[in-house]
PDB file of C-alpha atoms in Angstrom:
ATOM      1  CA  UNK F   1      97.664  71.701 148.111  1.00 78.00           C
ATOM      2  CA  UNK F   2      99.788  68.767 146.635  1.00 86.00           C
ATOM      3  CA  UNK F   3     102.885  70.442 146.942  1.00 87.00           C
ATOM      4  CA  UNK F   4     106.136  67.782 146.695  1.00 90.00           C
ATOM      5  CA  UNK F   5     108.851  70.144 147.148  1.00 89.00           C
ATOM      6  CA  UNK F   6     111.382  67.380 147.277  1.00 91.00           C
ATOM      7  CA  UNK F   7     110.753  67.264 143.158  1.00 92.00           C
ATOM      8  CA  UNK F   8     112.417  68.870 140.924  1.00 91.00           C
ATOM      9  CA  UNK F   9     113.055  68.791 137.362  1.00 90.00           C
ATOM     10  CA  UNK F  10     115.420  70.589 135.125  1.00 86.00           C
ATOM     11  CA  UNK F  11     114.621  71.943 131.941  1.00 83.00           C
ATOM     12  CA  UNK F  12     117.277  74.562 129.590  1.00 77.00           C
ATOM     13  CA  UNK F  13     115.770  77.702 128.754  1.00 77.00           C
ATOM     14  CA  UNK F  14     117.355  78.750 125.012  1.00 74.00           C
ATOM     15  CA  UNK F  15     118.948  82.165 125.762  1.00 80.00           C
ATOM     16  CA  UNK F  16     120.463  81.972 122.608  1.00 86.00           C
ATOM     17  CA  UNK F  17     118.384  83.608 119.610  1.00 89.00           C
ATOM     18  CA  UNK F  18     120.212  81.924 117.291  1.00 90.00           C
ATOM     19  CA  UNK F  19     119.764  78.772 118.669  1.00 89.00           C
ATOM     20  CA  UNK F  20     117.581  76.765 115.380  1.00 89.00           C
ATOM     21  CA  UNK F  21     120.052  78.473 113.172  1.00 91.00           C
ATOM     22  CA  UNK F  22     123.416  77.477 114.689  1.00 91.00           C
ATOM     23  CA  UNK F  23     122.298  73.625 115.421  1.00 91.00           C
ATOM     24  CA  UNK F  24     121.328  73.506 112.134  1.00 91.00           C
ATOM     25  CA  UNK F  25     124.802  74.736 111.112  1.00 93.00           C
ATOM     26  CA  UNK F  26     126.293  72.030 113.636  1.00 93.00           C
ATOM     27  CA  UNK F  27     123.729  69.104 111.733  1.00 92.00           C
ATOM     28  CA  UNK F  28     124.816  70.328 108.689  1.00 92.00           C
ATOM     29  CA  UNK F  29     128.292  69.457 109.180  1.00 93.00           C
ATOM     30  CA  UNK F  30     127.294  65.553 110.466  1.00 92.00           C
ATOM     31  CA  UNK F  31     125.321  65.127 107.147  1.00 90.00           C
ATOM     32  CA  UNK F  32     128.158  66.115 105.383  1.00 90.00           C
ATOM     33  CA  UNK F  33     129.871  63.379 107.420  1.00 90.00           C
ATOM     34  CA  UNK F  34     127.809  60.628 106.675  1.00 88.00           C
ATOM     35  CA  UNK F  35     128.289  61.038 102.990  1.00 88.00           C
ATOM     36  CA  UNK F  36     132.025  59.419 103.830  1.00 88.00           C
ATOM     37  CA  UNK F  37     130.794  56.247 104.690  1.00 88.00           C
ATOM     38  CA  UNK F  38     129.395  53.443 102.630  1.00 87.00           C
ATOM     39  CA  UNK F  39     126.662  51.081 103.469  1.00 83.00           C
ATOM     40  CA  UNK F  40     128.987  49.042 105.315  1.00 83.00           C
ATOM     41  CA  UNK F  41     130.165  51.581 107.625  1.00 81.00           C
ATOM     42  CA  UNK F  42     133.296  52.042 105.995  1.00 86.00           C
ATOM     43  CA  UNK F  43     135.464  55.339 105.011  1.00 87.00           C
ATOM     44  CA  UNK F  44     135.177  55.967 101.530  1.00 87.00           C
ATOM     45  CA  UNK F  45     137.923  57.842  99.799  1.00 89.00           C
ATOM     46  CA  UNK F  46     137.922  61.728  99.802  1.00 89.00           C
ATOM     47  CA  UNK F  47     136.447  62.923  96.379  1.00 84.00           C
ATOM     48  CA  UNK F  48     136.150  66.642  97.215  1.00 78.00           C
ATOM     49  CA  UNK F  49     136.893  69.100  94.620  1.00 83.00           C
ATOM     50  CA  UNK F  50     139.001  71.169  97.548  1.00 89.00           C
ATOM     51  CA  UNK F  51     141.099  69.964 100.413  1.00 93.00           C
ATOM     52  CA  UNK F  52     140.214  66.738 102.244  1.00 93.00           C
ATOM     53  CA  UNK F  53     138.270  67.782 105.498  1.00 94.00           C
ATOM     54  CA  UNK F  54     138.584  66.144 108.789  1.00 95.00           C
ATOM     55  CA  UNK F  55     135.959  66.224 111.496  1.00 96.00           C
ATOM     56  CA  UNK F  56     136.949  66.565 115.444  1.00 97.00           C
ATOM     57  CA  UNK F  57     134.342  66.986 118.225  1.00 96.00           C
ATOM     58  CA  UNK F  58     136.542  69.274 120.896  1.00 97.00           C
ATOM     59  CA  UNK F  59     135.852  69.871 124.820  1.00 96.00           C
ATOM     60  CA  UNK F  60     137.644  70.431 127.528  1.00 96.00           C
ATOM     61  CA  UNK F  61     136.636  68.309 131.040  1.00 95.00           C
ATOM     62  CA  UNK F  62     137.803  70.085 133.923  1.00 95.00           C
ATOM     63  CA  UNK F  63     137.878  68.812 137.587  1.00 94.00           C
ATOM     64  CA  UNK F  64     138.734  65.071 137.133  1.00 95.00           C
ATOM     65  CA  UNK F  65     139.272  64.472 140.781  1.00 94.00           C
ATOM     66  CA  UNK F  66     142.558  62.658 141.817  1.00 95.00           C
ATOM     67  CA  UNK F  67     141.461  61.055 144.578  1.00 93.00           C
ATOM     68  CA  UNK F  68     143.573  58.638 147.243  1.00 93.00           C
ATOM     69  CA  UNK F  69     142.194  56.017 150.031  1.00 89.00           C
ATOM     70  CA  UNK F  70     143.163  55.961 153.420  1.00 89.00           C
ATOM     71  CA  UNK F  71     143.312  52.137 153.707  1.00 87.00           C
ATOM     72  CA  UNK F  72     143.134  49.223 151.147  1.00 87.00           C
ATOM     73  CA  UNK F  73     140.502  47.388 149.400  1.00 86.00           C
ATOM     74  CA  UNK F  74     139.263  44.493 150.756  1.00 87.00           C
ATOM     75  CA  UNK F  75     138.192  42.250 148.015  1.00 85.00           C
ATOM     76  CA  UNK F  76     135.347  39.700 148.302  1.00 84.00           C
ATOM     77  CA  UNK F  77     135.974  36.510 150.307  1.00 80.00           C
ATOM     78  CA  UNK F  78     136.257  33.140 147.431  1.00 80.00           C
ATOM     79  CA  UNK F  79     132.492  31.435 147.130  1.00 74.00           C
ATOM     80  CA  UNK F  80     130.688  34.406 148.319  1.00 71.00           C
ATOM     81  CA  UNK F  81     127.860  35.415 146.196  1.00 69.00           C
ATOM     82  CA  UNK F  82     126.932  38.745 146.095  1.00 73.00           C
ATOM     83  CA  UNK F  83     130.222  39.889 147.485  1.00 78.00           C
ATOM     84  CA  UNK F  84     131.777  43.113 146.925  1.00 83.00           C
ATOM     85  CA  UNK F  85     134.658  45.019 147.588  1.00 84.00           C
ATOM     86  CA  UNK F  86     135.074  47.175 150.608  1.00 86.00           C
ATOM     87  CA  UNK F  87     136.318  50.600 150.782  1.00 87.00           C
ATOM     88  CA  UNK F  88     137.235  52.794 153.724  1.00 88.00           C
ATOM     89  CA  UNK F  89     134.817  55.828 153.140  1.00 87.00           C
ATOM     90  CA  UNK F  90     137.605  58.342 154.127  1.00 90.00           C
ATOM     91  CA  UNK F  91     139.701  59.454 151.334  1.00 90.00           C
ATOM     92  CA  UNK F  92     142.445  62.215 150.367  1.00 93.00           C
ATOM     93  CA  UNK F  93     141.848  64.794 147.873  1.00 94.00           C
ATOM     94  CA  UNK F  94     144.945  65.070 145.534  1.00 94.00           C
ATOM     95  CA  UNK F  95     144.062  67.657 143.758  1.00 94.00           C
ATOM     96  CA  UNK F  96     141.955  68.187 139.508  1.00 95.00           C
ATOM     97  CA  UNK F  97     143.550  68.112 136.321  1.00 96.00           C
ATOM     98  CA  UNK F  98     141.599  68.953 133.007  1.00 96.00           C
ATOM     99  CA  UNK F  99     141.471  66.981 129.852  1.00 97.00           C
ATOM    100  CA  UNK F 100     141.088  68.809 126.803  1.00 97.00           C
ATOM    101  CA  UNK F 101     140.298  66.585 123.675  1.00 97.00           C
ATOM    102  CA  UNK F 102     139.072  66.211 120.538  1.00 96.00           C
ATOM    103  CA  UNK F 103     137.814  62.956 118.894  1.00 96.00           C
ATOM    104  CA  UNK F 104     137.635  62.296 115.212  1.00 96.00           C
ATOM    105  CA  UNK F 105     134.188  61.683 113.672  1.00 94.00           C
ATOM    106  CA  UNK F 106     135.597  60.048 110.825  1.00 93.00           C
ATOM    107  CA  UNK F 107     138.344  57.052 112.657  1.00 92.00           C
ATOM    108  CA  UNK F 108     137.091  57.522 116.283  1.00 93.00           C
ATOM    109  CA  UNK F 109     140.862  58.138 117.357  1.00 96.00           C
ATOM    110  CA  UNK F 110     141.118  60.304 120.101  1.00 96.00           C
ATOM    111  CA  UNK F 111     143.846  63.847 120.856  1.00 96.00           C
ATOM    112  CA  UNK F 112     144.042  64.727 124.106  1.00 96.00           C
ATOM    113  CA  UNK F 113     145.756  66.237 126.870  1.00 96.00           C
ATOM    114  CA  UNK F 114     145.974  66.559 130.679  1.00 96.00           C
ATOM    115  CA  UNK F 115     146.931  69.402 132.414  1.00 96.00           C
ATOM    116  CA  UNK F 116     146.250  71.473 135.900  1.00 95.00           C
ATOM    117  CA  UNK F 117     143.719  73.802 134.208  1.00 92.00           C
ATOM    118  CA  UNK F 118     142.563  74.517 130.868  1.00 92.00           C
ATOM    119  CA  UNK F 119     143.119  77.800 129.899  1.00 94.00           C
ATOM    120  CA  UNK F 120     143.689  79.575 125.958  1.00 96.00           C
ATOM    121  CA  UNK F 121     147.492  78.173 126.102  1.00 96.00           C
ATOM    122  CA  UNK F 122     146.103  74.940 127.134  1.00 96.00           C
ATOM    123  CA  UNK F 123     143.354  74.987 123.954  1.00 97.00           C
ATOM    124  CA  UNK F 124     146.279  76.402 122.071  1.00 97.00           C
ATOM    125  CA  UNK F 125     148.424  73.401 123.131  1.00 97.00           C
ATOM    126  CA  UNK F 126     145.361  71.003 121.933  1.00 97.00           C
ATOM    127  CA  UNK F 127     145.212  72.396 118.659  1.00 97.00           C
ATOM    128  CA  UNK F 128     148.725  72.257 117.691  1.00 97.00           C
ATOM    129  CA  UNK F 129     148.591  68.974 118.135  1.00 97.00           C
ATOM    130  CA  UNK F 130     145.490  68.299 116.191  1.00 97.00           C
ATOM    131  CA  UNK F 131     148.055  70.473 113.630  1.00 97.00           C
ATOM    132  CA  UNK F 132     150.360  67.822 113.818  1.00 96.00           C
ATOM    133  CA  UNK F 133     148.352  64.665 113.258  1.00 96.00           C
ATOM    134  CA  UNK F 134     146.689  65.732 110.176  1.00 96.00           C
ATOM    135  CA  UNK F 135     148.451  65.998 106.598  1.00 95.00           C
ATOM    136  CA  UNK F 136     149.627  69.661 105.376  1.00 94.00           C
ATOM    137  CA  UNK F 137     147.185  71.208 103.302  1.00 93.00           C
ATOM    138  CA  UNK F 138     143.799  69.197 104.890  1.00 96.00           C
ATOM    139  CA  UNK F 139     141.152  71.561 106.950  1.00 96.00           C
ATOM    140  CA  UNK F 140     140.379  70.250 110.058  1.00 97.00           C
ATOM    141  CA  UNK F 141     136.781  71.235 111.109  1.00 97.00           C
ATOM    142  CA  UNK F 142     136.268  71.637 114.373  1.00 97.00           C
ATOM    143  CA  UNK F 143     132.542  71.045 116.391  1.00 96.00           C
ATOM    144  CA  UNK F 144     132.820  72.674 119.876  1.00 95.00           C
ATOM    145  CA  UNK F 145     130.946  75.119 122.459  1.00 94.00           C
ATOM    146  CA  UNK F 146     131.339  78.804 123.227  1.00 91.00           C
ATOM    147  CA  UNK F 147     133.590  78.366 126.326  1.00 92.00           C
ATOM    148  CA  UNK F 148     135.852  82.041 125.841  1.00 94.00           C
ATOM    149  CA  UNK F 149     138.969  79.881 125.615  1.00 95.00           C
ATOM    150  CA  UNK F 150     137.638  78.995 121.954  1.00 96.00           C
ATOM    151  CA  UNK F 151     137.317  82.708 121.038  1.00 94.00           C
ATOM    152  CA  UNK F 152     139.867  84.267 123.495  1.00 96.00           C
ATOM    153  CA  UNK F 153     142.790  86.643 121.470  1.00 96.00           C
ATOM    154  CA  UNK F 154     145.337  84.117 122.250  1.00 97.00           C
ATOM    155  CA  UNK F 155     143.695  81.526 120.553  1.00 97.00           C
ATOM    156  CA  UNK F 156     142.602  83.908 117.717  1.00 96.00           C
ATOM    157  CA  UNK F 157     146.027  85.094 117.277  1.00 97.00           C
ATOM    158  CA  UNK F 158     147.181  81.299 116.704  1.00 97.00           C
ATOM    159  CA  UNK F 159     144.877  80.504 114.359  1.00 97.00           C
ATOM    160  CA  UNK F 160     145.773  83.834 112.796  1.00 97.00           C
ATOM    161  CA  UNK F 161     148.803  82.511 112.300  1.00 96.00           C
ATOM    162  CA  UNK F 162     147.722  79.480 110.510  1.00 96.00           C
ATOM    163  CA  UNK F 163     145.146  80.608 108.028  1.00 95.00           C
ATOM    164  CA  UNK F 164     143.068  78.322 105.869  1.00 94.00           C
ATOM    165  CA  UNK F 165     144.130  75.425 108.466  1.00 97.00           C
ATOM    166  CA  UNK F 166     141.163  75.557 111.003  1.00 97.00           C
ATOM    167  CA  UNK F 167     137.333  75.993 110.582  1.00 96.00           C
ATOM    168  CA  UNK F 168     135.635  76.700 113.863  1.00 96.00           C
ATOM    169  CA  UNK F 169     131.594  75.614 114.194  1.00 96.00           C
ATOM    170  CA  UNK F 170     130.040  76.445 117.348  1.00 95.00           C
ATOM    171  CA  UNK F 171     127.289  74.607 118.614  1.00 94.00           C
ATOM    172  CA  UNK F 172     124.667  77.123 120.298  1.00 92.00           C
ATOM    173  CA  UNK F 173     124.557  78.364 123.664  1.00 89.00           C
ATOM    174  CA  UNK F 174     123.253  75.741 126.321  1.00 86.00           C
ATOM    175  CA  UNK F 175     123.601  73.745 123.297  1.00 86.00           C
ATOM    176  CA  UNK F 176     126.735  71.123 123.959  1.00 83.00           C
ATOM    177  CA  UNK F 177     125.300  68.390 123.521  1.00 86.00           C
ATOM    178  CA  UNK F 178     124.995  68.903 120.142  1.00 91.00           C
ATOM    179  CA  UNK F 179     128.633  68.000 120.855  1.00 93.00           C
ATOM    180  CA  UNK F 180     129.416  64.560 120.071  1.00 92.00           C
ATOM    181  CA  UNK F 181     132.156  64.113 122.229  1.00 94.00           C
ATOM    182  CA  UNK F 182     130.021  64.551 125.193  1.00 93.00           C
ATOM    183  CA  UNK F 183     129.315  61.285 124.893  1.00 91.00           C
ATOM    184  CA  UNK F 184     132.781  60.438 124.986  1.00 93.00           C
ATOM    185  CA  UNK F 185     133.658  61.727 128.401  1.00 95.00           C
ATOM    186  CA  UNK F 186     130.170  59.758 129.519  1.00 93.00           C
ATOM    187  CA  UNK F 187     131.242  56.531 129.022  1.00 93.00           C
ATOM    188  CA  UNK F 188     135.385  57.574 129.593  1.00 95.00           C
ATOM    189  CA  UNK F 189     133.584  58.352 133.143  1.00 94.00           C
ATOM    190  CA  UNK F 190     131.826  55.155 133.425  1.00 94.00           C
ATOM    191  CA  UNK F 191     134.260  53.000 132.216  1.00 92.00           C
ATOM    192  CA  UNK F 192     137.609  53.868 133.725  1.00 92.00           C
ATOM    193  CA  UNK F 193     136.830  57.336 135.862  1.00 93.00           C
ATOM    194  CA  UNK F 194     133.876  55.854 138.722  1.00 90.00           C
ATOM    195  CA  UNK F 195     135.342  55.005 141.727  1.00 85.00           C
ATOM    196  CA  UNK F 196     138.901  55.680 140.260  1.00 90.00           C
ATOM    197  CA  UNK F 197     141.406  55.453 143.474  1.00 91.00           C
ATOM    198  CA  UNK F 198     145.170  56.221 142.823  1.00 93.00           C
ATOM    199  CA  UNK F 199     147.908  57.435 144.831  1.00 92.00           C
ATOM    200  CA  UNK F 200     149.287  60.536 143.264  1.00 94.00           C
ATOM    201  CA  UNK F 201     147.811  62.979 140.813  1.00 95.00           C
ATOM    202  CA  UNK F 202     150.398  62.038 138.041  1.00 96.00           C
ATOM    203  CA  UNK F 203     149.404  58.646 138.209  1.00 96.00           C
ATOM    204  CA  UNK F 204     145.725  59.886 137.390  1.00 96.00           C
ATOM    205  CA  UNK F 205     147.196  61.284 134.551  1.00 96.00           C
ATOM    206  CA  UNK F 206     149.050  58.197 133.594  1.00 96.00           C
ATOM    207  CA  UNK F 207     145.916  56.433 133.765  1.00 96.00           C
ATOM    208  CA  UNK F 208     143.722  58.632 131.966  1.00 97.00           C
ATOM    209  CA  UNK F 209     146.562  58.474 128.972  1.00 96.00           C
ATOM    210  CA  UNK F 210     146.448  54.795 128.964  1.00 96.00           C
ATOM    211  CA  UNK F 211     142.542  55.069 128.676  1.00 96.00           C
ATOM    212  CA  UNK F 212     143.317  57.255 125.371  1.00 96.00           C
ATOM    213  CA  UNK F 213     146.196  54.770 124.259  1.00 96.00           C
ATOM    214  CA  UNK F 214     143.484  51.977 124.401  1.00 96.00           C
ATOM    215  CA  UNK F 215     140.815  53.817 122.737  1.00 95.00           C
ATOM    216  CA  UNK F 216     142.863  54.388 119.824  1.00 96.00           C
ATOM    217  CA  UNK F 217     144.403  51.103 119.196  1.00 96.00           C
ATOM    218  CA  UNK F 218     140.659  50.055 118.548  1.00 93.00           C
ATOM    219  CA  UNK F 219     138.957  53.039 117.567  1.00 91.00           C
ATOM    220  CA  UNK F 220     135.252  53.204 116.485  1.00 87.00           C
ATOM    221  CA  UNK F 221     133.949  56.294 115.329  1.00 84.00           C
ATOM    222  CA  UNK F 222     131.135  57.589 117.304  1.00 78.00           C
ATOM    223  CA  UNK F 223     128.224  58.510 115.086  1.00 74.00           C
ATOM    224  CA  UNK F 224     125.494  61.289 115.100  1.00 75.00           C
ATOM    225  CA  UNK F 225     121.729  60.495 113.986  1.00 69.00           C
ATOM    226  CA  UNK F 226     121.319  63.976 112.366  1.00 60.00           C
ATOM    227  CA  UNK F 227     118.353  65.269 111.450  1.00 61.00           C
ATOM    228  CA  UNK F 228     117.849  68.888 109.877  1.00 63.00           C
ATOM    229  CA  UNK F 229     113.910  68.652 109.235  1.00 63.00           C
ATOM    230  CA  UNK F 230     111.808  69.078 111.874  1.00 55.00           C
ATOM    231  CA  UNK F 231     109.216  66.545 112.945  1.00 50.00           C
ATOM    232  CA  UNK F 232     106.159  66.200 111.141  1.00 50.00           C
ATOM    233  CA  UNK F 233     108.689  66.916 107.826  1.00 51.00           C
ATOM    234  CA  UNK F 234     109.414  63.326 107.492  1.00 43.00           C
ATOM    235  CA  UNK F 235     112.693  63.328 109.460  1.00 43.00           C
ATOM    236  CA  UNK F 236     113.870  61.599 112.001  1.00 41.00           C
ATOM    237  CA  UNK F 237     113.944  63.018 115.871  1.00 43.00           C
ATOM    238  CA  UNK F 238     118.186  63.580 116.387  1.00 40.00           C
ATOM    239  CA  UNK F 239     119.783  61.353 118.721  1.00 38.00           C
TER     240      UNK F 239
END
């Protein structure tokens, strides 16, 4: 037989029975989004007949390794082409943290936080401060997955406390990349988080909130290309 055992692809079953209904829920809410933007790109006004309504993609990545060589870099000799730095391969584990964010669809600014682990009071944490950066009175709508921090009683009980103030969509189960903040942490890990060296775990944390710092002072909002028909119905695959 031509058996390769040494292949193997991946594929996500959907468990979830719901799964059509709730992504079109999640779709729903980015083509509600794009109505805020003119041809040019830019924000348009808020013309709602209720409260103004602000978009954030939440998530939470856990187990950012701090991680601390055993020896310096040796950097390239002058006039060598092809050179490239060289790294002892030993190396110190320091220790995770967690960053628990949430991006705004409609500026691109980013709220975040890093802590040892990201439990409710963590979440609970994140959303206060989403709270705080957004007017009194606007609903901030939140896109994010089913991790039990989202639904646990501590975090029900705070946003018990602040009625009208939060609308939670979840995306479906094995479904996060509905998310668009996903693709947020995929470049924050390419650009700043590959190969990342430092020499105590609060310095990855400094780093990682300089990261955020820069991101904001020239935000760009990350877009979704939605599409609620299926295809065939004269829509447009989602991206």
């Amino acid at each position: 037989a031509d058996l390769h055992p040494d292949r193997v692809r991946y594929y996500c079953e959907r468990r979830d029975p719901d799964f059509d209904a709730k992504m079109h829920d999640v779709l729903v809410v980015y083509e509600q989004l794009s109505f805020r933007f003119c041809e040019d790109g830019a924000l348009l006004p808020w013309e709602g007949d209720g409260p103004e309504v602000h978009v954030v993609s939440v998530d939470e990545k856990p187990g950012i390794q701090a991680v601390s060589p055993t020896g310096p870099d040796l950097r390239p000799e002058p006039g060598v082409q092809g050179g490239a730095v060289l790294r002892d391969y030993e190396y110190r584990r320091l220790g995770t943290v967690s960053l628990i964010a949430g991006i705004d669809l409609q500026d691109g600014t980013v709220e975040g936080i890093v802590r040892d682990r990201h439990r409710s009071r963590e979440f609970v944490e994140l959303l206060a401060a989403l709270d705080a950066k957004y007017p009194e009175g606007h609903v901030i709508r939140l896109v994010l997955d089913n991790h039990s921090i989202h639904r646990s009683r501590e975090t029900n009980a705070w946003l018990d406390a602040h009625p009208g103030r939060f609308e939670m969509v979840f995306t479906p189960t094995h479904g996060s990349w509905l998310n668009v903040i996903e693709g947020f942490f995929g470049k924050m890990s390419r650009q700043m988080l590959r190969g990342i060296r430092v020499g105590s775990k609060q310095e990855l944390v400094d780093r990682i909130g300089r990261y955020l710092e820069e991101v904001n002072a020239d935000a760009v909002p990350h877009r979704w290309s939605w599409d609620i028909d299926p295809p065939g119905d004269g829509g447009e695959d989602a991206a």
